[in-house]
PDB file of C-alpha atoms in Angstrom:
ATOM      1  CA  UNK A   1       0.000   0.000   0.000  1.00 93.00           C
ATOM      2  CA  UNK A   2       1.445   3.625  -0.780  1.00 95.00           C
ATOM      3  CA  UNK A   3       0.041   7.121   0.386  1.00 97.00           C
ATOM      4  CA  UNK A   4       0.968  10.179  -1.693  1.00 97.00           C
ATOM      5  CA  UNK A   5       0.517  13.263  -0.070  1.00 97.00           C
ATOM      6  CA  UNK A   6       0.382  17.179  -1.536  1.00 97.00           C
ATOM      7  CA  UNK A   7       0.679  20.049   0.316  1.00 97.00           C
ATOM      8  CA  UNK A   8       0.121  22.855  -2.186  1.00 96.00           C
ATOM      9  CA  UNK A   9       1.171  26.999  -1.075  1.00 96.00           C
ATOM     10  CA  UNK A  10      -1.031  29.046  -2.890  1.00 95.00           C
ATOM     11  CA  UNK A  11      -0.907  33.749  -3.643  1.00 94.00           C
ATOM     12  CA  UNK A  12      -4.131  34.141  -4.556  1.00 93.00           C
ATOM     13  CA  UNK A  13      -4.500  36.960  -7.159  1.00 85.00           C
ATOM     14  CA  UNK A  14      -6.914  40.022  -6.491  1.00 87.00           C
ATOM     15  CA  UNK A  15      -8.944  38.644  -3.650  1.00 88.00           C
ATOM     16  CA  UNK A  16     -10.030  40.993  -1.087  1.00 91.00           C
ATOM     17  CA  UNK A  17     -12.005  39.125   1.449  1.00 92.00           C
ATOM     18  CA  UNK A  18     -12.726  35.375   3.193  1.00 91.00           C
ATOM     19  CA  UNK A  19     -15.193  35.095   1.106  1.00 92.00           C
ATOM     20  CA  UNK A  20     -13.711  36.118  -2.339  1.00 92.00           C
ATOM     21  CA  UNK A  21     -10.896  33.524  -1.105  1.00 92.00           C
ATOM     22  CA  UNK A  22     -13.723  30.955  -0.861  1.00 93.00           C
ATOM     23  CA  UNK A  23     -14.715  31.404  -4.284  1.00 92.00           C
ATOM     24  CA  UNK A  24     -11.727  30.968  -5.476  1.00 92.00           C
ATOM     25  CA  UNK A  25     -10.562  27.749  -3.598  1.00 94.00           C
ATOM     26  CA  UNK A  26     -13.597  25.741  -3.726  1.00 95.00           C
ATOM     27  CA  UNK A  27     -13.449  25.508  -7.286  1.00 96.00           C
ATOM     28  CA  UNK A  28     -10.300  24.001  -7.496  1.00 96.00           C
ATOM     29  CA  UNK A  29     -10.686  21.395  -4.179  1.00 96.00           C
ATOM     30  CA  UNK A  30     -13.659  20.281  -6.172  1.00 97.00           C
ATOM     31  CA  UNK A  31     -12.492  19.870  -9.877  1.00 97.00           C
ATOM     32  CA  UNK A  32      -8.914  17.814  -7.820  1.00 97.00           C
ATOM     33  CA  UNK A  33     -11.522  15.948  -5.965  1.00 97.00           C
ATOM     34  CA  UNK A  34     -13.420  15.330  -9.174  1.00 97.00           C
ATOM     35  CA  UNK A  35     -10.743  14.775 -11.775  1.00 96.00           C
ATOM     36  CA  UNK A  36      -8.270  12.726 -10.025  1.00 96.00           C
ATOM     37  CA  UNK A  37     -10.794  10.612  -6.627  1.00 95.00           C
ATOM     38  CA  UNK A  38      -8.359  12.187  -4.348  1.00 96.00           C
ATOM     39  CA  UNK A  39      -9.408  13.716  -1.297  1.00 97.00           C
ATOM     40  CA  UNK A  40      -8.679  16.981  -1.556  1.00 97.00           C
ATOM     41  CA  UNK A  41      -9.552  19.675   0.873  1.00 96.00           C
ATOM     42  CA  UNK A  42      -8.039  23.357   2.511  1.00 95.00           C
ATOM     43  CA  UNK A  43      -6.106  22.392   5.317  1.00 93.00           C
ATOM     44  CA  UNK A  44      -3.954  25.726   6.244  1.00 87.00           C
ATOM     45  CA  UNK A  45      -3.836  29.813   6.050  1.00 81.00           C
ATOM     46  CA  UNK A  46      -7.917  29.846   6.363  1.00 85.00           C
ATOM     47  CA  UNK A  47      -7.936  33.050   8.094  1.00 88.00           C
ATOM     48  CA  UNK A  48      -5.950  34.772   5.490  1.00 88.00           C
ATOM     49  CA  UNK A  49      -7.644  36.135   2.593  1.00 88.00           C
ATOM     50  CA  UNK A  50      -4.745  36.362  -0.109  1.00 92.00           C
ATOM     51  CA  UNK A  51      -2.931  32.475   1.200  1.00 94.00           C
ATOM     52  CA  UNK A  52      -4.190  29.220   0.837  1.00 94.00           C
ATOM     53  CA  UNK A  53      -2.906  26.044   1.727  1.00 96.00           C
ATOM     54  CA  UNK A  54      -4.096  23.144  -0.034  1.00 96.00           C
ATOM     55  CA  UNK A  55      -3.661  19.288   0.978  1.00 97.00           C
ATOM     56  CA  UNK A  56      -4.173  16.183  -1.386  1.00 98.00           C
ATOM     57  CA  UNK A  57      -3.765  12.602  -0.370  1.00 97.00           C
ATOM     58  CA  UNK A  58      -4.474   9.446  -2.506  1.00 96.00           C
ATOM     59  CA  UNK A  59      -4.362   5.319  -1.563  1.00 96.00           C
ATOM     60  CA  UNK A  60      -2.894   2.852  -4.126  1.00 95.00           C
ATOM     61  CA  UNK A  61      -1.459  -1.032  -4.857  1.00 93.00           C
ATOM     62  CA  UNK A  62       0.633   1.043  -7.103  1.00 93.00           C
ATOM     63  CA  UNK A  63       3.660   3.881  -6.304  1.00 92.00           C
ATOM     64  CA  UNK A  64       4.098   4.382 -10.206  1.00 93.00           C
ATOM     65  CA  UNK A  65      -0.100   5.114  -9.896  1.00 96.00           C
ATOM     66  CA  UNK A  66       0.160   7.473  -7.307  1.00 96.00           C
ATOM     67  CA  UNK A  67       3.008   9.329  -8.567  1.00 95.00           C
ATOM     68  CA  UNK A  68       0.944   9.847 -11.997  1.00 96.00           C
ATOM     69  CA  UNK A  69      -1.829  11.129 -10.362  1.00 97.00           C
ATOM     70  CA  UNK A  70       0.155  13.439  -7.874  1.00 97.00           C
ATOM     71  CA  UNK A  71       1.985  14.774 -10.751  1.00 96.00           C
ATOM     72  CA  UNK A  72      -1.412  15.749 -12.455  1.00 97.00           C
ATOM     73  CA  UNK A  73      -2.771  17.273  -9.659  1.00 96.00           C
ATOM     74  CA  UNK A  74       0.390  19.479  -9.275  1.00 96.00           C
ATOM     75  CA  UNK A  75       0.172  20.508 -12.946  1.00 96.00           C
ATOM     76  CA  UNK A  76      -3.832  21.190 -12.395  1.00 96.00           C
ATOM     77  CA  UNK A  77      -3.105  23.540  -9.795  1.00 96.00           C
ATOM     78  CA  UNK A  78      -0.094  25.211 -11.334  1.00 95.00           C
ATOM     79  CA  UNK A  79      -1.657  25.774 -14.273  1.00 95.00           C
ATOM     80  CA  UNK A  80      -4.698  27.895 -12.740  1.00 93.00           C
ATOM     81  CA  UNK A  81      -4.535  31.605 -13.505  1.00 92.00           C
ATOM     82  CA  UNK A  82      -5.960  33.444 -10.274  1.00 91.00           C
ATOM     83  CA  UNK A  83      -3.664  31.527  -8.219  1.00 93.00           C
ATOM     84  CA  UNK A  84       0.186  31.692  -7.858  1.00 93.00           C
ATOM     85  CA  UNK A  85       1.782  28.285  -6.683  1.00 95.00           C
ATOM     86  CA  UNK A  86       4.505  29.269  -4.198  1.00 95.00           C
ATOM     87  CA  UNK A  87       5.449  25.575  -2.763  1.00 95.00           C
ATOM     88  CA  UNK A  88       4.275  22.090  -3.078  1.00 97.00           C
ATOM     89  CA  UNK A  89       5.282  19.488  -0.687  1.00 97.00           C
ATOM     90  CA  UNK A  90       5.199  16.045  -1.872  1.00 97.00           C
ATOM     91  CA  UNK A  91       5.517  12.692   0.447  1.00 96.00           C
ATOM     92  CA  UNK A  92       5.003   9.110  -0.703  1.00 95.00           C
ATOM     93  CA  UNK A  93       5.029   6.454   2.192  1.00 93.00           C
ATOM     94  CA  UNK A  94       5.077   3.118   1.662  1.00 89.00           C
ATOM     95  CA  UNK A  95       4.571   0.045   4.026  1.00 79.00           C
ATOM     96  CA  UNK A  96       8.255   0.114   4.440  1.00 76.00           C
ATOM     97  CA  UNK A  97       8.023   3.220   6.195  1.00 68.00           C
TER      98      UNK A  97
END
């Protein structure tokens, strides 16, 4: 069994408010969540309106699997205009670990 984990550091652009922030994020927990059956969700900066931290995890039989799908996720997210990726912190674990 392997566990891939994301932890995505997000600028958002011209957001001026909690709940322009929300507008913003939901959208793209949803389309991860959607796209990729990861579980997906804001796990960091919530009382910050321009910051957003991001977490993705995802259960497989297969590391090769999981890296695939992390990578996509990390290009879906990079590739979004109204937000700025700063970081992304990636962890597989393995039973090994």
């Amino acid at each position: 069994m392997y566990v891939g984990t994301l932890s995505f550091d997000l600028l958002l652009g011209d957001v001026h408010s909690l709940k322009e922030k929300r507008s913003v994020v939901r959208p793209i927990v949803a389309e991860l969540q959607r796209k990729f059956s990861v579980s997906a969700a804001e796990v960091g900066d919530q009382d910050l309106h321009r910051r957003a931290r991001l977490g993705v995890a995802l259960v497989s039989g297969d590391a090769g699997f999981v890296s695939d799908v992390l990578d996509r996720c990390e290009r879906l997210v990079a590739a979004r205009p109204e937000v700025e990726l700063l970081s992304v912190r990636r962890r597989l674990h393995g039973d090994e670990d």
